[in-house]
Amino acid sequence: GVKKFDDTGANSRLTNIREVKQRMGEAPWDYLVVFSQTDQVGMICQRPGESVRTHAHMTHAEWWMVLEGEFEWRFGDGSVVRAKPFDIVTAPRGLIHTITCTSQEPGIRLACGARDMEHVYVR
């Protein structure tokens, strides 16, 4: 799970990844970048081998951009996507997924979706 969450920089005109990393420290953490009336974007850092709980978003699609490290997405339809920096991964609403940091160092990704998107966790 996320060790540290920070929403104080949300909607800043400029966000610098190096400064966020210094501020947040050791993984895992989640730094809120955008929180508007309709959208939410978080910069999420995970440790090597760390996964998020398997879940889906029933009302909205979600997409991610890998900023550092490497990640693996496993989807409920049986597909697997491996992504590295500058790759963008998308999932339609309702698709079950889990995300694991597969690099030797912590990975950072942007998680982009609708504001306050409900997470439905599955086993």
PDB file of C-alpha atoms in Angstrom:
ATOM      1  CA  GLY A   1       0.000   0.000   0.000  1.00  0.00           C
ATOM      2  CA  VAL A   2       0.930   3.634  -0.236  1.00  0.00           C
ATOM      3  CA  LYS A   3       3.141   4.701   2.650  1.00  0.00           C
ATOM      4  CA  LYS A   4       2.773   8.422   2.077  1.00  0.00           C
ATOM      5  CA  PHE A   5       0.147  10.566   0.321  1.00  0.00           C
ATOM      6  CA  ASP A   6       0.513  14.264  -0.443  1.00  0.00           C
ATOM      7  CA  ASP A   7      -2.143  16.451  -2.041  1.00  0.00           C
ATOM      8  CA  THR A   8      -0.684  19.859  -1.182  1.00  0.00           C
ATOM      9  CA  GLY A   9       0.816  20.367  -4.649  1.00  0.00           C
ATOM     10  CA  ALA A  10      -2.327  19.471  -6.598  1.00  0.00           C
ATOM     11  CA  ASN A  11      -3.055  21.798  -9.498  1.00  0.00           C
ATOM     12  CA  SER A  12       0.277  23.617  -9.292  1.00  0.00           C
ATOM     13  CA  ARG A  13       1.137  25.394 -12.506  1.00  0.00           C
ATOM     14  CA  LEU A  14       4.423  23.467 -12.640  1.00  0.00           C
ATOM     15  CA  THR A  15       5.370  20.142 -11.044  1.00  0.00           C
ATOM     16  CA  ASN A  16       8.980  18.955 -11.139  1.00  0.00           C
ATOM     17  CA  ILE A  17       9.469  15.200 -10.793  1.00  0.00           C
ATOM     18  CA  ARG A  18      12.898  15.539  -9.142  1.00  0.00           C
ATOM     19  CA  GLU A  19      11.475  17.907  -6.525  1.00  0.00           C
ATOM     20  CA  VAL A  20       8.539  15.584  -5.852  1.00  0.00           C
ATOM     21  CA  LYS A  21      10.899  12.617  -5.404  1.00  0.00           C
ATOM     22  CA  GLN A  22      13.020  14.590  -2.947  1.00  0.00           C
ATOM     23  CA  ARG A  23       9.973  15.760  -1.020  1.00  0.00           C
ATOM     24  CA  MET A  24       8.299  12.350  -0.868  1.00  0.00           C
ATOM     25  CA  GLY A  25      11.377  10.278  -0.081  1.00  0.00           C
ATOM     26  CA  GLU A  26      11.458   6.504  -0.122  1.00  0.00           C
ATOM     27  CA  ALA A  27       8.753   4.498  -1.932  1.00  0.00           C
ATOM     28  CA  PRO A  28       5.898   3.789  -1.756  1.00  0.00           C
ATOM     29  CA  TRP A  29       4.122   7.108  -2.161  1.00  0.00           C
ATOM     30  CA  ASP A  30       1.377   8.892  -4.089  1.00  0.00           C
ATOM     31  CA  TYR A  31       1.613  12.584  -4.994  1.00  0.00           C
ATOM     32  CA  LEU A  32      -1.566  14.200  -6.295  1.00  0.00           C
ATOM     33  CA  VAL A  33      -0.782  16.305  -9.386  1.00  0.00           C
ATOM     34  CA  VAL A  34      -4.249  17.189 -10.738  1.00  0.00           C
ATOM     35  CA  PHE A  35      -7.533  17.321  -8.849  1.00  0.00           C
ATOM     36  CA  SER A  36     -10.150  19.177 -10.887  1.00  0.00           C
ATOM     37  CA  GLN A  37     -13.918  19.008 -11.075  1.00  0.00           C
ATOM     38  CA  THR A  38     -13.648  16.077 -13.492  1.00  0.00           C
ATOM     39  CA  ASP A  39     -10.076  14.731 -13.482  1.00  0.00           C
ATOM     40  CA  GLN A  40      -7.555  13.241 -11.082  1.00  0.00           C
ATOM     41  CA  VAL A  41      -3.879  12.479 -11.765  1.00  0.00           C
ATOM     42  CA  GLY A  42      -1.512  10.997  -9.225  1.00  0.00           C
ATOM     43  CA  MET A  43       2.216  10.380  -9.467  1.00  0.00           C
ATOM     44  CA  ILE A  44       2.678   6.969  -7.854  1.00  0.00           C
ATOM     45  CA  CYS A  45       5.996   5.461  -6.785  1.00  0.00           C
ATOM     46  CA  GLN A  46       6.250   1.730  -6.054  1.00  0.00           C
ATOM     47  CA  ARG A  47       9.130  -0.383  -4.771  1.00  0.00           C
ATOM     48  CA  PRO A  48      10.571  -3.188  -6.906  1.00  0.00           C
ATOM     49  CA  GLY A  49       8.211  -6.172  -6.795  1.00  0.00           C
ATOM     50  CA  GLU A  50       5.408  -4.176  -5.180  1.00  0.00           C
ATOM     51  CA  SER A  51       1.887  -4.527  -6.598  1.00  0.00           C
ATOM     52  CA  VAL A  52      -1.360  -2.690  -6.155  1.00  0.00           C
ATOM     53  CA  ARG A  53      -4.437  -4.642  -5.081  1.00  0.00           C
ATOM     54  CA  THR A  54      -6.380  -6.161  -7.974  1.00  0.00           C
ATOM     55  CA  HIS A  55      -9.261  -3.850  -8.820  1.00  0.00           C
ATOM     56  CA  ALA A  56     -11.460  -2.268 -11.482  1.00  0.00           C
ATOM     57  CA  HIS A  57     -13.130   1.092 -12.069  1.00  0.00           C
ATOM     58  CA  MET A  58     -16.728   0.465 -13.095  1.00  0.00           C
ATOM     59  CA  THR A  59     -17.640   3.966 -14.267  1.00  0.00           C
ATOM     60  CA  HIS A  60     -14.539   5.349 -15.992  1.00  0.00           C
ATOM     61  CA  ALA A  61     -11.513   4.360 -18.047  1.00  0.00           C
ATOM     62  CA  GLU A  62      -8.014   4.837 -16.653  1.00  0.00           C
ATOM     63  CA  TRP A  63      -4.642   5.413 -18.262  1.00  0.00           C
ATOM     64  CA  TRP A  64      -1.047   5.581 -17.074  1.00  0.00           C
ATOM     65  CA  MET A  65       2.281   6.922 -18.269  1.00  0.00           C
ATOM     66  CA  VAL A  66       5.486   5.367 -16.981  1.00  0.00           C
ATOM     67  CA  LEU A  67       7.972   8.051 -15.915  1.00  0.00           C
ATOM     68  CA  GLU A  68      10.712   5.907 -14.323  1.00  0.00           C
ATOM     69  CA  GLY A  69      11.358   2.192 -13.933  1.00  0.00           C
ATOM     70  CA  GLU A  70       9.286  -0.603 -15.442  1.00  0.00           C
ATOM     71  CA  PHE A  71       5.814  -1.921 -14.675  1.00  0.00           C
ATOM     72  CA  GLU A  72       3.664  -4.878 -15.590  1.00  0.00           C
ATOM     73  CA  TRP A  73      -0.120  -4.656 -15.934  1.00  0.00           C
ATOM     74  CA  ARG A  74      -2.128  -7.885 -15.666  1.00  0.00           C
ATOM     75  CA  PHE A  75      -5.670  -7.508 -16.918  1.00  0.00           C
ATOM     76  CA  GLY A  76      -8.774  -9.564 -16.226  1.00  0.00           C
ATOM     77  CA  ASP A  77      -9.080 -10.413 -19.920  1.00  0.00           C
ATOM     78  CA  GLY A  78      -5.810 -12.387 -19.679  1.00  0.00           C
ATOM     79  CA  SER A  79      -3.604  -9.792 -21.354  1.00  0.00           C
ATOM     80  CA  VAL A  80      -0.292  -8.625 -19.901  1.00  0.00           C
ATOM     81  CA  VAL A  81       1.376  -5.321 -20.748  1.00  0.00           C
ATOM     82  CA  ARG A  82       4.985  -4.517 -19.829  1.00  0.00           C
ATOM     83  CA  ALA A  83       5.831  -0.832 -19.965  1.00  0.00           C
ATOM     84  CA  LYS A  84       8.928   1.321 -19.534  1.00  0.00           C
ATOM     85  CA  PRO A  85       9.534   5.087 -19.417  1.00  0.00           C
ATOM     86  CA  PHE A  86       7.496   7.092 -21.924  1.00  0.00           C
ATOM     87  CA  ASP A  87       5.035   4.214 -22.516  1.00  0.00           C
ATOM     88  CA  ILE A  88       1.307   4.867 -22.068  1.00  0.00           C
ATOM     89  CA  VAL A  89      -1.059   2.084 -20.994  1.00  0.00           C
ATOM     90  CA  THR A  90      -4.863   2.311 -21.159  1.00  0.00           C
ATOM     91  CA  ALA A  91      -7.741   0.321 -19.695  1.00  0.00           C
ATOM     92  CA  PRO A  92     -11.435   0.722 -20.419  1.00  0.00           C
ATOM     93  CA  ARG A  93     -13.867   1.057 -17.559  1.00  0.00           C
ATOM     94  CA  GLY A  94     -14.676  -2.188 -15.805  1.00  0.00           C
ATOM     95  CA  LEU A  95     -11.484  -4.030 -16.784  1.00  0.00           C
ATOM     96  CA  ILE A  96      -9.927  -5.728 -13.756  1.00  0.00           C
ATOM     97  CA  HIS A  97      -6.218  -4.995 -13.382  1.00  0.00           C
ATOM     98  CA  THR A  98      -3.203  -5.109 -11.122  1.00  0.00           C
ATOM     99  CA  ILE A  99       0.053  -3.201 -11.532  1.00  0.00           C
ATOM    100  CA  THR A 100       3.472  -4.416 -10.390  1.00  0.00           C
ATOM    101  CA  CYS A 101       6.804  -2.569 -10.413  1.00  0.00           C
ATOM    102  CA  THR A 102       9.144  -4.956 -12.252  1.00  0.00           C
ATOM    103  CA  SER A 103      12.321  -2.866 -12.347  1.00  0.00           C
ATOM    104  CA  GLN A 104      15.288  -3.234  -9.996  1.00  0.00           C
ATOM    105  CA  GLU A 105      14.733   0.301  -8.741  1.00  0.00           C
ATOM    106  CA  PRO A 106      11.512   2.027  -7.642  1.00  0.00           C
ATOM    107  CA  GLY A 107       9.185   2.924 -10.493  1.00  0.00           C
ATOM    108  CA  ILE A 108       7.087   6.041 -10.964  1.00  0.00           C
ATOM    109  CA  ARG A 109       3.936   6.288 -13.077  1.00  0.00           C
ATOM    110  CA  LEU A 110       1.177   8.804 -13.595  1.00  0.00           C
ATOM    111  CA  ALA A 111      -2.266   7.343 -12.920  1.00  0.00           C
ATOM    112  CA  CYS A 112      -4.909   9.346 -14.791  1.00  0.00           C
ATOM    113  CA  GLY A 113      -8.662   9.083 -14.559  1.00  0.00           C
ATOM    114  CA  ALA A 114     -11.844  10.658 -13.325  1.00  0.00           C
ATOM    115  CA  ARG A 115     -11.978  12.493 -10.021  1.00  0.00           C
ATOM    116  CA  ASP A 116     -12.769  10.226  -7.068  1.00  0.00           C
ATOM    117  CA  MET A 117     -13.071   7.184  -9.331  1.00  0.00           C
ATOM    118  CA  GLU A 118     -14.436   4.266  -7.321  1.00  0.00           C
ATOM    119  CA  HIS A 119     -12.099   1.284  -6.860  1.00  0.00           C
ATOM    120  CA  VAL A 120     -13.814  -2.117  -6.776  1.00  0.00           C
ATOM    121  CA  TYR A 121     -11.336  -4.587  -5.284  1.00  0.00           C
ATOM    122  CA  VAL A 122     -11.389  -8.258  -6.256  1.00  0.00           C
ATOM    123  CA  ARG A 123      -9.612 -11.318  -4.976  1.00  0.00           C
TER     124      ARG A 123
END
